[in-house]
Short mmCIF file of C-alpha atoms in Angstrom, two decimals:
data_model
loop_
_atom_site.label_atom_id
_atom_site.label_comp_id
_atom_site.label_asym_id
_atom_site.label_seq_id
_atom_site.Cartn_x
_atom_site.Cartn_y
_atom_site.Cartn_z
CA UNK A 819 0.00 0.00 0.00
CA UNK A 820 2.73 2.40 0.91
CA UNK A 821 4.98 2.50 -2.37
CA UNK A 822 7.81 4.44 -1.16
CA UNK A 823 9.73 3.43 2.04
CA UNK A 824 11.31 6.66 2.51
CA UNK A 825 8.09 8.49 1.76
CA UNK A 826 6.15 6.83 4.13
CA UNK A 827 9.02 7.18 6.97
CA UNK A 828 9.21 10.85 6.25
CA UNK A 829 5.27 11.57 5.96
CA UNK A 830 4.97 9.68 9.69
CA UNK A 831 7.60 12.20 11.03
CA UNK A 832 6.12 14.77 9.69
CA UNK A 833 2.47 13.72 10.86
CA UNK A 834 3.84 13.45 14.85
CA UNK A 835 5.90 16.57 14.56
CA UNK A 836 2.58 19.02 14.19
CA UNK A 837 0.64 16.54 15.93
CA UNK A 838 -1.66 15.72 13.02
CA UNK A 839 -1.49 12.24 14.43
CA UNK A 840 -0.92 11.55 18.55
CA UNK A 841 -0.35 8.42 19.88
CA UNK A 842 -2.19 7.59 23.73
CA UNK A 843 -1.56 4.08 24.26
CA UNK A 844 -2.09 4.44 27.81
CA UNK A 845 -5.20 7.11 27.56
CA UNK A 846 -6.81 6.17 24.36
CA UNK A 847 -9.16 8.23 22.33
CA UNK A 848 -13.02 7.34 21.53
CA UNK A 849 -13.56 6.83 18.33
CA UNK A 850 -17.41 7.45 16.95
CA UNK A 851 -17.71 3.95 16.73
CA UNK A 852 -17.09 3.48 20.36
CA UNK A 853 -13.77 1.84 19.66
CA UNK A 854 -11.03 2.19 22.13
CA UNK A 855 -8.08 3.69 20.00
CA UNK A 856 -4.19 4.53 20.93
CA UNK A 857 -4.58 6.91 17.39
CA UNK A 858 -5.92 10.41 16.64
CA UNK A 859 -5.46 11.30 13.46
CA UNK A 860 -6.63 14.87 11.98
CA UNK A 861 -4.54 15.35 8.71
CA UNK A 862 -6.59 18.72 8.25
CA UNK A 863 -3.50 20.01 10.53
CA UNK A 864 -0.73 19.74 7.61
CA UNK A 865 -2.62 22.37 5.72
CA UNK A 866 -1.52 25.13 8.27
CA UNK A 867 2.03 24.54 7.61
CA UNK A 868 3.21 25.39 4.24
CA UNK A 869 6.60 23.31 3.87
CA UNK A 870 5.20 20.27 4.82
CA UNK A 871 1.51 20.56 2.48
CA UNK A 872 3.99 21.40 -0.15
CA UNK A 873 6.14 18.19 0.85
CA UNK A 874 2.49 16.06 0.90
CA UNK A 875 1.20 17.46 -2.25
CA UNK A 876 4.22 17.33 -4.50
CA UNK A 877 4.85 13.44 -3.26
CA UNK A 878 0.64 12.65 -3.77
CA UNK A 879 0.87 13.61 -7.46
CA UNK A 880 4.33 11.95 -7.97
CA UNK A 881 2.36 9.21 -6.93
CA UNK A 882 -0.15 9.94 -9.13
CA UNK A 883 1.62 10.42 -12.52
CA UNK A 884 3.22 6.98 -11.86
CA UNK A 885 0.73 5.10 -11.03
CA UNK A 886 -2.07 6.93 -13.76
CA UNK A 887 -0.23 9.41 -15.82
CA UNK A 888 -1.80 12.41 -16.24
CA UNK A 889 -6.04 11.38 -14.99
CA UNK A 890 -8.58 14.36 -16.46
CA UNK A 891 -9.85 15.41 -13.12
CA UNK A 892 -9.00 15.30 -9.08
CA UNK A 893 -11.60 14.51 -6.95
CA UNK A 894 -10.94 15.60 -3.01
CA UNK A 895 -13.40 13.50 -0.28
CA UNK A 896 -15.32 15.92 1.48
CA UNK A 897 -14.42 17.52 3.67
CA UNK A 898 -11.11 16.20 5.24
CA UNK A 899 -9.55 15.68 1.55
CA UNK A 900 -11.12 19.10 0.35
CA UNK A 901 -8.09 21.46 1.14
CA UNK A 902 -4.84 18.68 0.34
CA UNK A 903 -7.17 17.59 -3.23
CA UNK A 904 -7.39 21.21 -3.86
CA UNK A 905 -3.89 21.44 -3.54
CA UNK A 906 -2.57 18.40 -5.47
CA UNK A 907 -5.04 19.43 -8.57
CA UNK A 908 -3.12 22.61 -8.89
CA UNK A 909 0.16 21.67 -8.56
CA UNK A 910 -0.78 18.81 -11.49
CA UNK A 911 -2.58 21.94 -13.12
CA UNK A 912 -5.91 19.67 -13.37
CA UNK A 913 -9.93 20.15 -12.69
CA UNK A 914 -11.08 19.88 -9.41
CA UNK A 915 -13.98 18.15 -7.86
CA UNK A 916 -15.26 17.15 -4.46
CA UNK A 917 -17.76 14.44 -2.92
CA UNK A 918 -20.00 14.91 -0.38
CA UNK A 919 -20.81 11.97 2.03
CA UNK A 920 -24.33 12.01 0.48
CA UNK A 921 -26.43 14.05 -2.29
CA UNK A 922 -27.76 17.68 -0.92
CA UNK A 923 -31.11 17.61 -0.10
CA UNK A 924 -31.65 20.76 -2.00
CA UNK A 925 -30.73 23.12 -5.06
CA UNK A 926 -29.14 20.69 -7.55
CA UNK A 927 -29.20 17.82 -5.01
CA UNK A 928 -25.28 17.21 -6.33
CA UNK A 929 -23.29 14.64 -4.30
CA UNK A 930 -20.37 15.10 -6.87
CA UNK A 931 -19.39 19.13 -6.74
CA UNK A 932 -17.64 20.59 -9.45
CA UNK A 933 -17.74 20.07 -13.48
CA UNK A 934 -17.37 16.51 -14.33
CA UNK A 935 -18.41 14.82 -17.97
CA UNK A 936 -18.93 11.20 -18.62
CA UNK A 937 -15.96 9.09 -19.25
CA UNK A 938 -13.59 11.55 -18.14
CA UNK A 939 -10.32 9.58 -15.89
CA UNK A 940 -10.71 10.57 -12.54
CA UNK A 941 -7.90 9.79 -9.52
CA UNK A 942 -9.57 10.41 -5.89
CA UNK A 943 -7.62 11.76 -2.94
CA UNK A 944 -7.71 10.99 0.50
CA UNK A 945 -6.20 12.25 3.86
CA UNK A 946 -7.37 9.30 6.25
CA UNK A 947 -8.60 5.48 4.96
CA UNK A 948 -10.06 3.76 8.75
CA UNK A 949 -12.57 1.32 7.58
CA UNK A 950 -12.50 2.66 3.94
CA UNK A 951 -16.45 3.40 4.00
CA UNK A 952 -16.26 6.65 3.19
CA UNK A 953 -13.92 6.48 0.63
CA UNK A 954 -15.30 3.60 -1.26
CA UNK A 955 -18.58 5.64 -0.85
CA UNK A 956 -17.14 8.18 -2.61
CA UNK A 957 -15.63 6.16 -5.45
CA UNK A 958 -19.26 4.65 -6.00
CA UNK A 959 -20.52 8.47 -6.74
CA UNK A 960 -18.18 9.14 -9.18
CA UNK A 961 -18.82 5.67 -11.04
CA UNK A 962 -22.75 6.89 -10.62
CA UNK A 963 -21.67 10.30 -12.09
CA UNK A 964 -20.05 8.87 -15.28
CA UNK A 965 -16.58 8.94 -14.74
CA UNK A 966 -13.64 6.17 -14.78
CA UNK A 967 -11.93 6.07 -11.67
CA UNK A 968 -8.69 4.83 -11.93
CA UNK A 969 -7.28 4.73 -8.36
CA UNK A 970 -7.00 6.30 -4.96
CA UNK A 971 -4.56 7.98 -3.08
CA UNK A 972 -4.12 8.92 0.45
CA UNK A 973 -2.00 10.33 2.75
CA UNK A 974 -2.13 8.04 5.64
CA UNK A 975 -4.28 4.59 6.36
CA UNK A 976 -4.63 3.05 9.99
CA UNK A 977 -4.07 -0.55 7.60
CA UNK A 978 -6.33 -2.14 8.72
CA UNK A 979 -7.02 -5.74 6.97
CA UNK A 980 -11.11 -5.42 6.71
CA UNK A 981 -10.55 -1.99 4.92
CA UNK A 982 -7.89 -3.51 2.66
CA UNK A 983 -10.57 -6.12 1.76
CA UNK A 984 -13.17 -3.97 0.98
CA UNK A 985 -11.01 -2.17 -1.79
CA UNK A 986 -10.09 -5.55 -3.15
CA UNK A 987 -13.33 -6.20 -3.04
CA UNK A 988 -14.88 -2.96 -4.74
CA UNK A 989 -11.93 -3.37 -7.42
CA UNK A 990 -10.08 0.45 -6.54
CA UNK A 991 -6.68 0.37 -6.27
CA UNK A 992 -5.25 2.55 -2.85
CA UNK A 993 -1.97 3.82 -2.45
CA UNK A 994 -1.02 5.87 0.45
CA UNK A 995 2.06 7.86 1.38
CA UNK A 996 2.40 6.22 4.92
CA UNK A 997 0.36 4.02 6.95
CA UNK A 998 0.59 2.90 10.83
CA UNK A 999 3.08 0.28 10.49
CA UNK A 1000 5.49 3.28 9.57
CA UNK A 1001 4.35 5.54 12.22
CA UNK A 1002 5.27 2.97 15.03
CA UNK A 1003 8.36 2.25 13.38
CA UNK A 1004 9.39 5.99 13.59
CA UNK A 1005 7.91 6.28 17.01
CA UNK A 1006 9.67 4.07 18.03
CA UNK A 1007 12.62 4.82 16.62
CA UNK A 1008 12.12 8.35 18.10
CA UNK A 1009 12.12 7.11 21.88
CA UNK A 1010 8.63 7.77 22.36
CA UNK A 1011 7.10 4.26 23.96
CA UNK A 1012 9.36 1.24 26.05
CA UNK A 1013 8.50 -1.84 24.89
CA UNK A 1014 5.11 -2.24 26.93
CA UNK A 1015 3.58 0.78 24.82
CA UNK A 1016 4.85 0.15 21.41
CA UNK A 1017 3.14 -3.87 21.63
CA UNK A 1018 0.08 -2.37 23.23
CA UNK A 1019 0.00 0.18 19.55
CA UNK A 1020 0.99 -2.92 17.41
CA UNK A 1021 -2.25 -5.19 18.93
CA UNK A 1022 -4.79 -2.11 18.65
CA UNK A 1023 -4.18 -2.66 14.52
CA UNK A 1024 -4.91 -6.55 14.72
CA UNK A 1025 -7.91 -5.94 16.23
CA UNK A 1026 -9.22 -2.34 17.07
CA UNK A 1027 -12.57 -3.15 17.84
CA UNK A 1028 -11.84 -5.56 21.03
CA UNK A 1029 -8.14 -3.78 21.69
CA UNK A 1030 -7.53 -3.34 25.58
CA UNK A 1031 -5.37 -0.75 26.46
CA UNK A 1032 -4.33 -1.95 30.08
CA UNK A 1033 -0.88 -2.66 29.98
#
């Protein structure tokens, strides 16, 4: 998933530097879900520091123009992907779109914002993949809308195996720049957790929905 070693090391420094992403394996977060988790992750942070949105953005559509060439249109999920989607379109000097978790209710009653034509190649970006739901969800708009998606990128995925599944299983291809195996890796590196803490991060991946956090 991560295609780039040295990508995906640098992107999880980067992440725990700003705190976009903290690690609490001792006083974990609640996810919506009710799930116990070590992890908060809130890549909306990166766009507040120019360096490292340029460092995210420039390494997305590398990715990108490898993977796809040169797609017709980026589409950003709403609304965590709005603002780094924005950003990689430009720098690839292509259309932007966005999609919402659901059609409006009013007006045009658009779930897919922006000007996009049948058939046209369309690459979406991502800033978190948990479960994939949302993502996928998004994917299955643009394939509603007309459009050919060829792939998705992200910036960081928890790597989970049920979400990998469910893009195997809705045929979309996901690349990210760094995932959680890399974050530990560099946390650890980093001095952050003894050994207690960093196996209590590593079991909360096998199994985040019965993960106990009592070491």
């Amino acid at each position: 998933m991560v295609r780039d070693k040295n990508v995906g090391i640098k992107t999880a420094e980067l992440l725990l530097q700003i705190k976009a992403i903290k690690l609490q394996p001792q006083k974990p977060f609640t996810w919506a879900s009710g799930w116990k988790s070590p992890i908060y992750c809130d890549n909306r942070v990166t766009l507040s520091y120019p360096t490292i949105r340029n460092f995210l953005r420039e390494h997305l559509a590398a990715q990108i123009e490898e993977l796809y060439g040169k797609p017709d249109v980026i589409a950003g999920v709403a609304t965590g992907a709005i603002g780094i989607g924005m950003l990689v379109a430009d720098y690839m000097k292509l259309p932007f779109v966005y999609v919402r978790p659901e059609a409006k209710k009013h007006g045009r009653q658009n779930q897919v914002e922006g000007f996009l034509e049948k058939d046209q190649k369309v690459v979406i970006v991502e800033d978190l993949i948990s479960t994939g739901k949302s993502s996928l969800n998004a994917a299955k708009a643009l394939h509603e809308a007309g459009a050919k998606v060829k792939g998705m990128v992200a910036l960081f995925s928890y790597g989970f195996d049920f979400a990998i599944d469910n893009f195997k299983e809705a045929g979309i291809e996901l690349t990210t720049l760094s995932d959680y195996n890399h974050l530990i890796e560099v946390a650890e590196k980093q001095g952050h957790f003894d050994t207690a803490e960093t196996e209590l991060l590593t079991s909360w991946r096998k199994d985040p929905s019965n993960w106990k956090h009592n070491i």
